[in-house]
Short mmCIF file of C-alpha atoms in Angstrom, two decimals:
data_model
loop_
_atom_site.label_atom_id
_atom_site.label_comp_id
_atom_site.label_asym_id
_atom_site.label_seq_id
_atom_site.Cartn_x
_atom_site.Cartn_y
_atom_site.Cartn_z
CA MET A 1 -5.26 25.14 0.89
CA ALA A 2 -8.64 25.13 2.56
CA ARG A 3 -8.52 23.74 6.06
CA ILE A 4 -10.86 21.05 7.33
CA THR A 5 -13.08 22.49 10.01
CA LYS A 6 -14.14 20.49 13.04
CA ASP A 7 -17.75 20.25 11.86
CA ARG A 8 -16.70 19.01 8.43
CA LYS A 9 -14.39 16.40 9.93
CA LEU A 10 -17.21 14.91 11.98
CA ARG A 11 -19.28 14.37 8.83
CA MET A 12 -16.52 12.59 6.92
CA ARG A 13 -16.60 8.94 7.96
CA TYR A 14 -14.93 7.59 4.80
CA ALA A 15 -12.67 10.00 2.93
CA VAL A 16 -10.48 10.01 -0.17
CA LEU A 17 -7.73 12.48 -1.04
CA GLY A 18 -5.24 12.85 -3.86
CA ASP A 19 -2.79 14.93 -5.86
CA GLY A 20 -5.16 16.90 -8.09
CA GLN A 21 -8.18 17.18 -10.35
CA THR A 22 -7.52 13.88 -12.12
CA GLU A 23 -7.92 11.87 -8.93
CA GLN A 24 -10.84 14.01 -7.81
CA HIS A 25 -12.88 13.55 -10.98
CA TYR A 26 -11.98 9.87 -11.34
CA LEU A 27 -13.12 9.09 -7.81
CA ASP A 28 -16.21 11.26 -8.13
CA HIS A 29 -17.32 9.49 -11.32
CA LEU A 30 -16.38 6.09 -9.92
CA LYS A 31 -18.52 6.74 -6.87
CA THR A 32 -21.55 7.44 -9.06
CA ILE A 33 -20.98 4.61 -11.53
CA LYS A 34 -20.17 1.92 -8.98
CA GLY A 35 -22.31 3.16 -6.10
CA TYR A 36 -19.42 3.58 -3.66
CA GLY A 37 -19.93 5.37 -0.35
CA TYR A 38 -16.93 7.62 0.26
CA SER A 39 -16.85 11.43 0.39
CA VAL A 40 -15.16 13.50 -2.33
CA LYS A 41 -14.20 17.00 -1.17
CA PRO A 42 -12.43 19.31 -3.69
CA SER A 43 -10.25 20.79 -0.93
CA LEU A 44 -8.64 17.35 -0.47
CA PHE A 45 -7.39 17.31 -4.08
CA ASN A 46 -5.63 20.68 -4.22
CA ARG A 47 -2.10 19.63 -5.28
CA ILE A 48 -1.26 18.61 -1.74
CA THR A 49 2.31 17.90 -0.63
CA ILE A 50 3.33 14.87 1.44
CA ALA A 51 3.45 17.04 4.57
CA GLU A 52 0.00 18.43 3.83
CA ALA A 53 -1.34 14.93 3.17
CA GLU A 54 -0.11 13.83 6.60
CA GLU A 55 -1.71 16.86 8.22
CA ILE A 56 -5.04 16.16 6.50
CA ILE A 57 -4.93 12.48 7.44
CA GLU A 58 -4.32 13.36 11.08
CA GLU A 59 -7.18 15.87 11.06
CA LEU A 60 -9.53 13.30 9.55
CA LEU A 61 -8.51 10.66 12.07
CA SER A 62 -8.98 13.03 14.99
CA GLY A 63 -12.42 13.85 13.59
CA GLY A 64 -13.49 10.22 13.74
CA CYS A 65 -12.97 9.21 10.12
CA ASN A 66 -13.18 5.42 9.77
CA LYS A 67 -11.18 5.01 6.56
CA ILE A 68 -8.88 7.26 4.56
CA ILE A 69 -7.58 6.52 1.07
CA TYR A 70 -4.69 8.61 -0.27
CA LEU A 71 -3.89 8.42 -3.99
CA THR A 72 -0.62 9.92 -5.18
CA ASP A 73 1.73 9.93 -8.18
CA TYR A 74 5.12 8.43 -7.36
CA ASP A 75 7.05 10.09 -10.20
CA THR A 76 6.78 13.46 -8.46
CA VAL A 77 7.95 11.88 -5.19
CA ILE A 78 11.14 10.86 -6.98
CA SER A 79 11.62 14.02 -9.09
CA ASP A 80 11.07 16.26 -6.05
CA GLY A 81 13.55 14.28 -3.96
CA LYS A 82 10.86 13.38 -1.42
CA LYS A 83 11.26 9.62 -1.36
CA HIS A 84 12.49 9.67 2.25
CA LEU A 85 9.43 11.67 3.33
CA PHE A 86 7.08 9.34 1.49
CA CYS A 87 8.70 6.27 3.04
CA LYS A 88 8.32 7.89 6.46
CA LEU A 89 4.62 8.51 5.77
CA GLU A 90 4.12 4.93 4.61
CA LYS A 91 5.87 3.56 7.68
CA LYS A 92 3.77 5.72 10.00
CA TYR A 93 0.50 4.28 8.72
CA LYS A 94 1.64 0.80 7.68
CA ALA A 95 -0.03 -0.89 10.65
CA SER A 96 -3.13 1.30 10.53
CA GLU A 97 -6.42 -0.26 9.50
CA LYS A 98 -7.82 3.19 8.81
CA VAL A 99 -5.26 4.60 6.36
CA ILE A 100 -4.39 3.18 2.95
CA ILE A 101 -1.76 4.87 0.78
CA CYS A 102 -2.04 4.06 -2.91
CA GLU A 103 0.86 5.32 -4.99
CA SER A 104 1.23 4.81 -8.73
CA MET A 105 4.48 4.83 -10.67
CA PRO A 106 4.70 7.04 -12.59
CA SER A 107 1.14 8.30 -12.05
CA ILE A 108 -2.51 7.34 -11.88
CA GLU A 109 -2.53 7.30 -15.69
CA PHE A 110 -0.62 4.03 -15.46
CA TRP A 111 -3.50 2.56 -13.45
CA PHE A 112 -5.86 3.68 -16.21
CA LEU A 113 -3.57 2.14 -18.85
CA LEU A 114 -3.69 -1.23 -17.08
CA HIS A 115 -7.41 -1.39 -17.88
CA PHE A 116 -6.42 -1.89 -21.51
CA GLN A 117 -3.06 -3.66 -21.45
CA TYR A 118 -0.40 -5.30 -19.31
CA THR A 119 3.05 -3.77 -19.62
CA THR A 120 6.33 -3.60 -17.72
CA ARG A 121 7.53 -0.64 -19.77
CA GLU A 122 9.22 2.00 -17.63
CA PHE A 123 7.71 5.48 -17.92
CA ARG A 124 9.93 8.31 -16.70
CA ASN A 125 6.99 10.59 -15.90
CA ALA A 126 3.24 11.06 -16.10
CA ASP A 127 3.46 12.59 -19.58
CA GLU A 128 4.87 9.37 -21.01
CA ALA A 129 2.14 7.30 -19.35
CA GLU A 130 -0.51 9.72 -20.61
CA LYS A 131 0.83 9.39 -24.16
CA ALA A 132 0.47 5.60 -23.94
CA LEU A 133 -3.04 5.95 -22.51
CA LYS A 134 -4.13 8.16 -25.42
CA LYS A 135 -3.95 5.11 -27.67
CA TYR A 136 -7.10 3.93 -25.91
CA ILE A 137 -8.60 7.26 -24.76
CA PRO A 138 -7.52 9.75 -27.48
CA ASP A 139 -9.13 12.79 -25.84
CA TYR A 140 -7.62 12.18 -22.42
CA GLU A 141 -6.07 15.30 -20.85
CA LYS A 142 -4.56 15.19 -17.36
CA GLU A 143 -5.75 17.99 -15.07
CA GLN A 144 -8.07 19.41 -17.77
CA ARG A 145 -11.48 19.90 -16.21
CA SER A 146 -13.24 20.18 -19.59
CA PHE A 147 -12.36 16.54 -20.23
CA LEU A 148 -12.18 15.12 -16.72
CA SER A 149 -15.63 16.40 -15.74
CA LYS A 150 -17.25 14.15 -18.37
CA GLN A 151 -18.26 10.78 -16.98
CA GLU A 152 -17.78 8.84 -20.22
CA TRP A 153 -14.06 8.15 -19.80
CA VAL A 154 -14.57 6.49 -16.41
CA LYS A 155 -17.54 4.54 -17.78
CA LEU A 156 -15.15 3.18 -20.40
CA LEU A 157 -12.69 2.12 -17.69
CA CYS A 158 -15.50 0.29 -15.90
CA SER A 159 -16.87 -1.45 -19.01
CA GLU A 160 -16.35 -5.04 -20.17
CA ASN A 161 -14.52 -6.17 -17.02
CA LYS A 162 -11.67 -3.74 -17.69
CA MET A 163 -11.28 -3.00 -13.98
CA ASP A 164 -10.88 -6.69 -13.19
CA SER A 165 -8.14 -6.84 -15.81
CA ALA A 166 -6.44 -3.77 -14.33
CA ILE A 167 -6.45 -5.36 -10.87
CA LYS A 168 -4.91 -8.58 -12.19
CA HIS A 169 -2.27 -6.63 -14.11
CA ALA A 170 -1.45 -4.50 -11.05
CA GLU A 171 -1.09 -7.55 -8.81
CA LYS A 172 1.25 -9.19 -11.29
CA LEU A 173 3.46 -6.10 -11.44
CA LEU A 174 3.66 -5.82 -7.66
CA LYS A 175 4.83 -9.44 -7.42
CA ILE A 176 7.65 -8.65 -9.85
CA LYS A 177 8.52 -5.49 -7.91
CA GLU A 178 8.67 -7.38 -4.61
CA GLN A 179 11.17 -9.82 -6.12
CA GLY A 180 13.59 -6.89 -6.51
CA GLU A 181 16.10 -6.11 -9.24
CA VAL A 182 13.81 -3.69 -11.05
CA GLY A 183 14.62 -0.23 -12.37
CA THR A 184 13.99 3.06 -10.59
CA HIS A 185 11.03 3.74 -12.88
CA PHE A 186 9.57 0.23 -12.85
CA PRO A 187 5.81 0.75 -13.25
CA PHE A 188 3.39 -0.27 -10.52
CA THR A 189 0.25 0.88 -8.75
CA ARG A 190 -1.64 0.20 -5.53
CA VAL A 191 -4.94 1.73 -6.61
CA GLN A 192 -6.37 -1.80 -6.55
CA ASP A 193 -6.16 -1.61 -2.75
CA ALA A 194 -8.47 1.40 -2.87
CA ILE A 195 -10.90 -0.41 -5.20
CA ASN A 196 -10.99 -3.36 -2.81
CA GLU A 197 -11.80 -1.06 0.10
CA PHE A 198 -14.55 0.66 -1.89
CA GLU A 199 -16.08 -2.72 -2.69
CA ASN A 200 -15.71 -3.74 0.95
CA LEU A 201 -17.64 -0.66 2.06
CA LYS A 202 -20.30 -1.23 -0.58
CA ASN A 203 -20.76 -4.88 0.39
CA GLY A 204 -20.94 -4.22 4.12
CA GLY A 205 -17.51 -5.59 5.01
CA LYS A 206 -17.79 -8.88 3.13
CA ASN A 207 -14.89 -8.23 0.77
CA ARG A 208 -11.81 -8.42 2.97
CA LYS A 209 -9.08 -9.18 0.45
CA LYS A 210 -6.17 -6.72 0.19
CA PHE A 211 -4.08 -6.84 -2.92
CA LYS A 212 -0.32 -7.17 -2.47
#
């Protein structure tokens, strides 16, 4: 993985990082479509591990970064037996105003799916969520640059108040999750926290709500 040099750190005041190309292209297109002001660096989306994510976050913080958003798929956290490491990472930055961790169960494809429907169906992995998403975006291919590099699929997600619907659906699911007694693969996402922060940055700090 490419390291973040000191000079690069000093130029990144608002950074996003994630698991791979899907997050990279989604955030890059979203930035253009919505006029958001964060930085998208390919080296921060190079299949990073939890340990590497922590290292990058610390480097960005030491370089003066004001806000860091980390998007990650939670199904791999479970399948790789890294839940204890993820919980440790979450706990470390829980009180931080500068770091927001946005996991999705099973993957970011579930966040995309919520733009079209509300569901409590449990998906065992990203492939199952992707299959459900294809009902609405037939050509969708996770980690396939030939598809992801096209802006149209993110334009669709942003059309006709679909993002507002996704946020409402995500909030509803988190409330159910917080009540307990849900399965290991109960679907949820915190990407709405990232969207709120992007809007906050765009509006000059006027949008202070954080979704729970």
